Short mmCIF file of C-alpha atoms in Angstrom, two decimals:
data_model
loop_
_atom_site.label_atom_id
_atom_site.label_comp_id
_atom_site.label_asym_id
_atom_site.label_seq_id
_atom_site.Cartn_x
_atom_site.Cartn_y
_atom_site.Cartn_z
CA MET A 296 -0.01 0.01 0.06
CA LYS A 297 1.46 3.28 -1.15
CA PRO A 298 1.62 6.00 1.53
CA ILE A 299 -0.77 8.91 1.15
CA VAL A 300 1.10 12.11 0.18
CA THR A 301 -0.65 15.31 0.73
CA VAL A 302 0.25 18.89 0.01
CA ASN A 303 0.95 19.63 3.63
CA THR A 304 3.31 16.64 3.89
CA ILE A 305 5.23 17.80 0.84
CA SER A 306 5.45 21.39 2.04
CA ARG A 307 6.66 20.25 5.43
CA SER A 308 9.31 17.94 3.92
CA LYS A 309 10.56 20.89 1.89
CA THR A 310 10.38 23.58 4.41
CA LYS A 311 11.94 21.62 7.28
CA PRO A 312 15.43 21.31 5.68
CA ILE A 313 15.36 24.97 4.91
CA ALA A 314 14.42 25.83 8.51
CA VAL A 315 17.23 23.59 9.62
CA GLN A 316 19.69 25.17 7.32
CA LEU A 317 18.64 28.61 8.56
CA SER A 318 19.04 27.59 12.04
CA LEU A 319 22.46 26.14 11.37
CA LEU A 320 23.48 29.31 9.46
CA LEU A 321 22.25 31.41 12.30
CA ALA A 322 24.10 29.30 14.90
CA ASN A 323 27.26 29.55 12.89
CA GLY A 324 26.95 33.28 12.47
CA LEU A 325 26.44 33.69 16.19
CA ARG A 326 29.45 31.51 16.86
CA TYR A 327 31.72 33.47 14.51
CA LEU A 328 30.52 36.72 15.95
CA VAL A 329 31.33 35.67 19.48
CA LEU A 330 34.73 34.40 18.29
CA LEU A 331 35.32 37.68 16.53
CA LEU A 332 34.38 39.76 19.58
CA ALA A 333 36.61 37.50 21.87
CA ALA A 334 39.56 37.89 19.45
CA LEU A 335 39.12 41.70 19.45
CA VAL A 336 39.09 41.84 23.19
CA ILE A 337 42.18 39.64 23.41
CA LEU A 338 44.06 41.51 20.68
CA PHE A 339 42.96 44.95 21.91
CA PRO A 340 46.12 45.71 23.88
CA VAL A 341 48.33 44.86 20.90
CA LEU A 342 46.24 46.71 18.44
CA TYR A 343 46.06 49.81 20.75
CA ALA A 344 49.86 49.67 21.27
CA LEU A 345 50.40 49.47 17.51
CA ALA A 346 48.04 52.42 16.99
CA VAL A 347 49.80 54.53 19.63
CA SER A 348 53.19 53.73 18.14
CA LEU A 349 52.04 55.25 14.81
CA GLU A 350 50.54 58.45 16.37
CA SER A 351 52.21 61.74 16.84
CA ALA A 352 53.47 62.75 20.44
CA ALA A 353 50.47 64.94 20.94
CA GLU A 354 47.98 62.30 19.85
CA SER A 355 49.55 59.65 22.16
CA VAL A 356 48.95 61.79 25.25
CA ALA A 357 45.58 63.20 24.26
CA TYR A 358 42.48 62.67 26.27
CA PRO A 359 40.12 61.05 25.42
CA PRO A 360 42.61 58.69 23.87
CA VAL A 361 42.94 58.49 20.13
CA PHE A 362 42.48 54.92 18.80
CA ILE A 363 43.11 55.68 15.08
CA PRO A 364 46.01 57.90 14.17
CA THR A 365 45.20 60.67 11.67
CA GLN A 366 48.57 60.21 9.97
CA LEU A 367 51.12 57.32 10.32
CA HIS A 368 54.22 58.56 12.19
CA TRP A 369 56.87 55.96 11.58
CA GLU A 370 59.58 58.23 13.01
CA SER A 371 58.58 56.96 16.51
CA TYR A 372 60.26 53.71 15.72
CA GLN A 373 63.47 55.49 14.68
CA LYS A 374 63.28 57.59 17.89
CA ALA A 375 62.92 54.33 19.98
CA LEU A 376 65.97 52.79 18.32
CA GLU A 377 67.96 56.10 18.91
CA THR A 378 66.86 56.39 22.60
CA ALA A 379 68.03 52.85 23.69
CA PRO A 380 69.97 50.11 21.84
CA ILE A 381 66.86 47.92 21.33
CA LEU A 382 68.49 45.71 18.80
CA ARG A 383 71.31 44.92 21.29
CA PHE A 384 68.76 44.16 23.96
CA ILE A 385 66.77 41.89 21.63
CA THR A 386 70.04 40.03 20.76
CA ASN A 387 70.95 39.59 24.45
CA SER A 388 67.42 38.30 25.28
CA PHE A 389 67.46 35.99 22.20
CA ILE A 390 70.87 34.46 23.24
CA VAL A 391 69.99 33.97 26.94
CA SER A 392 66.48 32.51 26.04
CA ALA A 393 68.02 30.17 23.47
CA VAL A 394 70.63 28.85 25.99
CA VAL A 395 68.00 28.42 28.74
CA THR A 396 65.66 26.64 26.34
CA VAL A 397 68.36 24.15 25.21
CA GLY A 398 69.49 23.63 28.88
CA GLN A 399 66.01 22.92 30.04
CA ILE A 400 65.24 20.48 27.25
CA ILE A 401 68.48 18.55 27.98
CA THR A 402 68.26 18.44 31.82
CA ALA A 403 64.45 17.98 31.95
CA SER A 404 64.41 15.15 29.30
CA LEU A 405 67.18 13.26 31.09
CA ALA A 406 65.55 13.59 34.47
CA ALA A 407 62.22 12.63 33.08
CA TYR A 408 63.71 9.58 31.48
CA ALA A 409 65.18 8.51 34.78
CA PHE A 410 62.00 8.98 36.56
CA SER A 411 60.05 7.09 33.79
CA PHE A 412 62.19 4.11 32.73
CA LEU A 413 64.93 3.56 35.41
CA ASP A 414 64.23 1.50 38.60
CA PHE A 415 66.14 2.67 41.57
CA PRO A 416 65.32 2.80 45.34
CA GLY A 417 63.04 5.63 46.37
CA ARG A 418 62.23 6.77 42.84
CA SER A 419 58.73 7.91 43.73
CA TYR A 420 59.79 9.75 46.86
CA ILE A 421 62.55 11.49 45.06
CA PHE A 422 60.23 12.52 42.34
CA TYR A 423 57.74 13.94 44.78
CA ALA A 424 60.49 15.75 46.57
CA PHE A 425 61.59 17.09 43.18
CA LEU A 426 58.00 18.26 42.42
CA SER A 427 57.76 19.95 45.75
CA THR A 428 60.34 22.52 44.63
CA MET A 429 57.58 23.92 42.40
CA MET A 430 55.87 25.13 45.49
CA ILE A 431 58.81 27.48 46.41
CA PRO A 432 58.38 30.90 45.14
CA TRP A 433 61.14 31.92 42.78
CA GLU A 434 61.43 35.29 44.60
CA VAL A 435 62.74 33.33 47.70
CA THR A 436 65.77 32.01 45.83
CA ILE A 437 66.74 35.40 44.32
CA ILE A 438 69.10 36.47 47.09
CA PRO A 439 71.03 33.11 47.40
CA ASN A 440 71.22 32.89 43.53
CA TYR A 441 72.60 36.41 43.35
CA PHE A 442 75.32 35.85 45.91
CA THR A 443 76.26 32.59 44.13
CA ILE A 444 76.50 34.32 40.85
CA LYS A 445 78.51 37.22 42.41
CA GLU A 446 80.90 34.73 44.07
CA LEU A 447 81.49 33.00 40.73
CA GLY A 448 82.20 36.36 39.07
CA TRP A 449 79.35 35.96 36.72
CA LEU A 450 77.68 39.32 37.22
CA ASP A 451 77.02 41.17 33.94
CA THR A 452 77.67 38.05 31.87
CA TYR A 453 75.53 35.55 29.80
CA GLN A 454 76.42 32.87 32.31
CA GLY A 455 74.79 34.78 35.14
CA LEU A 456 71.65 35.41 33.19
CA SER A 457 71.17 31.80 32.06
CA VAL A 458 72.70 29.19 34.41
CA PRO A 459 70.23 29.58 37.29
CA PHE A 460 67.40 28.60 34.87
CA LEU A 461 68.97 25.62 33.05
CA ALA A 462 66.83 23.09 35.12
CA SER A 463 63.11 23.17 35.49
CA ALA A 464 60.95 20.95 37.74
CA PHE A 465 57.88 21.85 35.65
CA GLY A 466 59.68 20.80 32.45
CA THR A 467 60.69 17.49 34.04
CA PHE A 468 57.14 16.81 35.29
CA MET A 469 55.70 17.59 31.84
CA LEU A 470 58.15 15.39 29.91
CA ARG A 471 57.72 12.55 32.41
CA GLN A 472 53.97 12.54 31.81
CA SER A 473 54.67 12.40 28.07
CA PHE A 474 57.36 9.58 28.40
CA LEU A 475 54.90 7.57 30.47
CA THR A 476 52.52 7.38 27.54
CA LEU A 477 55.03 5.44 25.46
CA PRO A 478 54.28 1.69 25.35
CA LYS A 479 56.24 -0.24 27.88
CA GLN A 480 56.66 -3.00 25.42
CA LEU A 481 58.67 -0.71 23.25
CA PHE A 482 61.21 -0.26 26.05
CA GLU A 483 61.24 -4.01 26.80
CA ALA A 484 61.77 -4.96 23.21
CA ALA A 485 64.60 -2.44 22.72
CA ARG A 486 66.32 -3.84 25.84
CA ILE A 487 65.92 -7.40 24.59
CA ASP A 488 67.57 -6.37 21.26
CA GLY A 489 70.55 -5.00 23.28
CA CYS A 490 69.69 -1.22 23.05
CA GLY A 491 71.21 0.71 25.83
CA HIS A 492 69.41 3.48 27.87
CA PHE A 493 71.18 6.32 26.11
CA ARG A 494 70.53 4.87 22.58
CA PHE A 495 66.86 4.24 23.43
CA PHE A 496 66.57 7.71 24.87
CA LEU A 497 68.05 9.41 21.67
CA THR A 498 66.44 7.17 18.99
CA MET A 499 63.03 6.29 20.38
CA VAL A 500 61.93 8.53 23.36
CA LEU A 501 62.91 11.92 22.04
CA PRO A 502 61.46 11.48 18.53
CA LEU A 503 58.26 10.17 19.81
CA SER A 504 57.96 13.12 22.29
CA ARG A 505 58.31 16.00 19.88
CA PRO A 506 55.06 17.71 20.89
CA ALA A 507 56.00 17.75 24.55
CA LEU A 508 59.57 18.94 23.75
CA GLY A 509 58.18 21.63 21.51
CA THR A 510 55.83 22.83 24.18
CA LEU A 511 58.68 22.97 26.73
CA ALA A 512 60.88 24.79 24.25
CA VAL A 513 58.18 27.49 23.55
CA TYR A 514 57.30 27.87 27.18
CA ALA A 515 60.96 28.19 28.38
CA PHE A 516 61.85 30.69 25.62
CA LEU A 517 58.84 32.95 26.40
CA MET A 518 59.40 32.85 30.11
CA THR A 519 63.01 33.78 29.81
CA TYR A 520 62.51 36.42 27.22
CA ASN A 521 59.93 38.18 29.42
CA GLN A 522 62.10 38.16 32.63
CA TYR A 523 62.67 41.54 34.24
CA LEU A 524 63.83 41.32 37.93
CA TRP A 525 66.70 38.84 37.47
CA PRO A 526 68.38 40.65 34.53
CA LEU A 527 67.91 43.98 36.44
CA LEU A 528 69.86 42.49 39.38
CA VAL A 529 72.80 40.82 37.66
CA THR A 530 73.46 43.20 34.71
CA ASN A 531 75.15 46.60 35.17
CA SER A 532 75.96 47.79 31.64
CA ASP A 533 73.80 48.50 28.55
CA VAL A 534 75.85 45.85 26.64
CA MET A 535 74.27 43.06 28.68
CA ARG A 536 70.83 44.50 29.29
CA THR A 537 67.69 42.60 28.05
CA VAL A 538 64.61 43.87 26.37
CA GLN A 539 62.45 44.47 29.40
CA ILE A 540 65.21 46.65 30.93
CA GLY A 541 65.39 48.44 27.54
CA LEU A 542 61.70 49.22 27.69
CA SER A 543 62.05 50.75 31.20
CA MET A 544 64.84 52.98 29.82
CA LEU A 545 62.52 54.34 27.16
CA GLN A 546 60.07 55.18 29.92
CA TRP A 547 62.63 56.99 32.03
CA ASP A 548 63.79 59.08 29.22
CA GLN A 549 62.67 62.62 29.73
CA ALA A 550 62.19 63.31 25.91
CA ALA A 551 60.30 60.05 25.36
CA ALA A 552 56.62 60.02 24.67
CA TRP A 553 54.10 57.11 24.65
CA ASN A 554 54.34 56.72 20.89
CA SER A 555 58.18 55.89 21.15
CA MET A 556 57.50 53.74 24.18
CA MET A 557 54.93 51.73 22.35
CA ALA A 558 57.16 51.52 19.27
CA GLY A 559 59.79 49.86 21.52
CA VAL A 560 57.06 47.44 22.80
CA ILE A 561 56.16 46.44 19.25
CA LEU A 562 59.75 45.95 18.33
CA VAL A 563 60.60 43.71 21.22
CA SER A 564 57.34 41.73 20.76
CA ILE A 565 58.10 40.69 17.18
CA PRO A 566 60.50 37.72 18.11
CA THR A 567 58.08 36.25 20.64
CA ALA A 568 55.14 36.80 18.39
CA LEU A 569 57.00 34.88 15.56
CA LEU A 570 57.98 32.05 17.90
CA LEU A 571 54.43 31.76 19.11
CA VAL A 572 53.00 31.51 15.51
CA LEU A 573 55.66 28.96 14.46
CA GLY A 574 55.32 26.83 17.58
CA GLN A 575 51.53 27.12 18.02
CA LYS A 576 50.81 23.67 16.78
CA GLN A 577 53.43 21.99 18.87
CA LEU A 578 52.31 23.95 21.89
CA VAL A 579 48.62 23.11 21.62
CA ARG A 580 49.42 19.42 20.65
CA GLY A 581 51.73 19.04 23.65
CA LEU A 582 49.37 20.72 26.20
CA THR A 583 46.39 18.73 24.90
CA LYS A 584 48.32 15.35 25.04
CA GLY A 585 49.42 16.11 28.66
CA ALA A 586 45.90 16.96 29.63
CA ILE A 587 44.42 13.83 28.23
CA LYS A 588 46.86 11.41 29.49
CA GLY A 589 47.32 13.21 32.90
#
């Protein structure tokens, strides 16, 4: 028996997909609108700094604030470069951040391998004691670290800026969580084939943990690049100053205006922005993997 098809049935069958499509279109539109507003709110400080850097000195201090410059004033960037050696500061920060990043990857990966694959008495207790150091505020260790660096004669040097940060309990914890996700059978098979610990670490563990290593690299680089207090304590000359100290020098200059100050902010932000864009996939993949595996 054929089903009875009426005009109302046909009209409902045609109008329902259209209504669904309209609702989906509306939902997607609202979703993109919310995402656009959220992106504008997050990017507003950067966009405002960029706008102020292109304004004249009078517009940068005007009230109410001017959000769109009437004319682009690129000379504020030249003035920022002339007021302080910004390029030298960026080079110093880049060198120190690169050394700290490489050092943390080496020390944290070796420690994480020991806590993941080696059996030794009290391994869990030592690991928990290692993790407890994360609870100690870094400010508490500033004075002992300063006197140690001073006794070693490393004030105003790259060693003094980088050595206290070559090891990281957080990096060890994150890499250990990543190493624990590797199949235990892989380690046992490698040991049966005569593979030593160091060879297994280099040829199997590190290549399979690239997302976590990339995450640690981006995190360590950004944290070191944005340091202010420690470089201020252990450096005395402009030759060894870092970018954050350079920005404060722009602020203290009597002839400096907010446009040159913001021009300096934009200049020192370029390396970290490029690093964040290039390492975004590794950063998100590593954090997501750690969150899922716990």
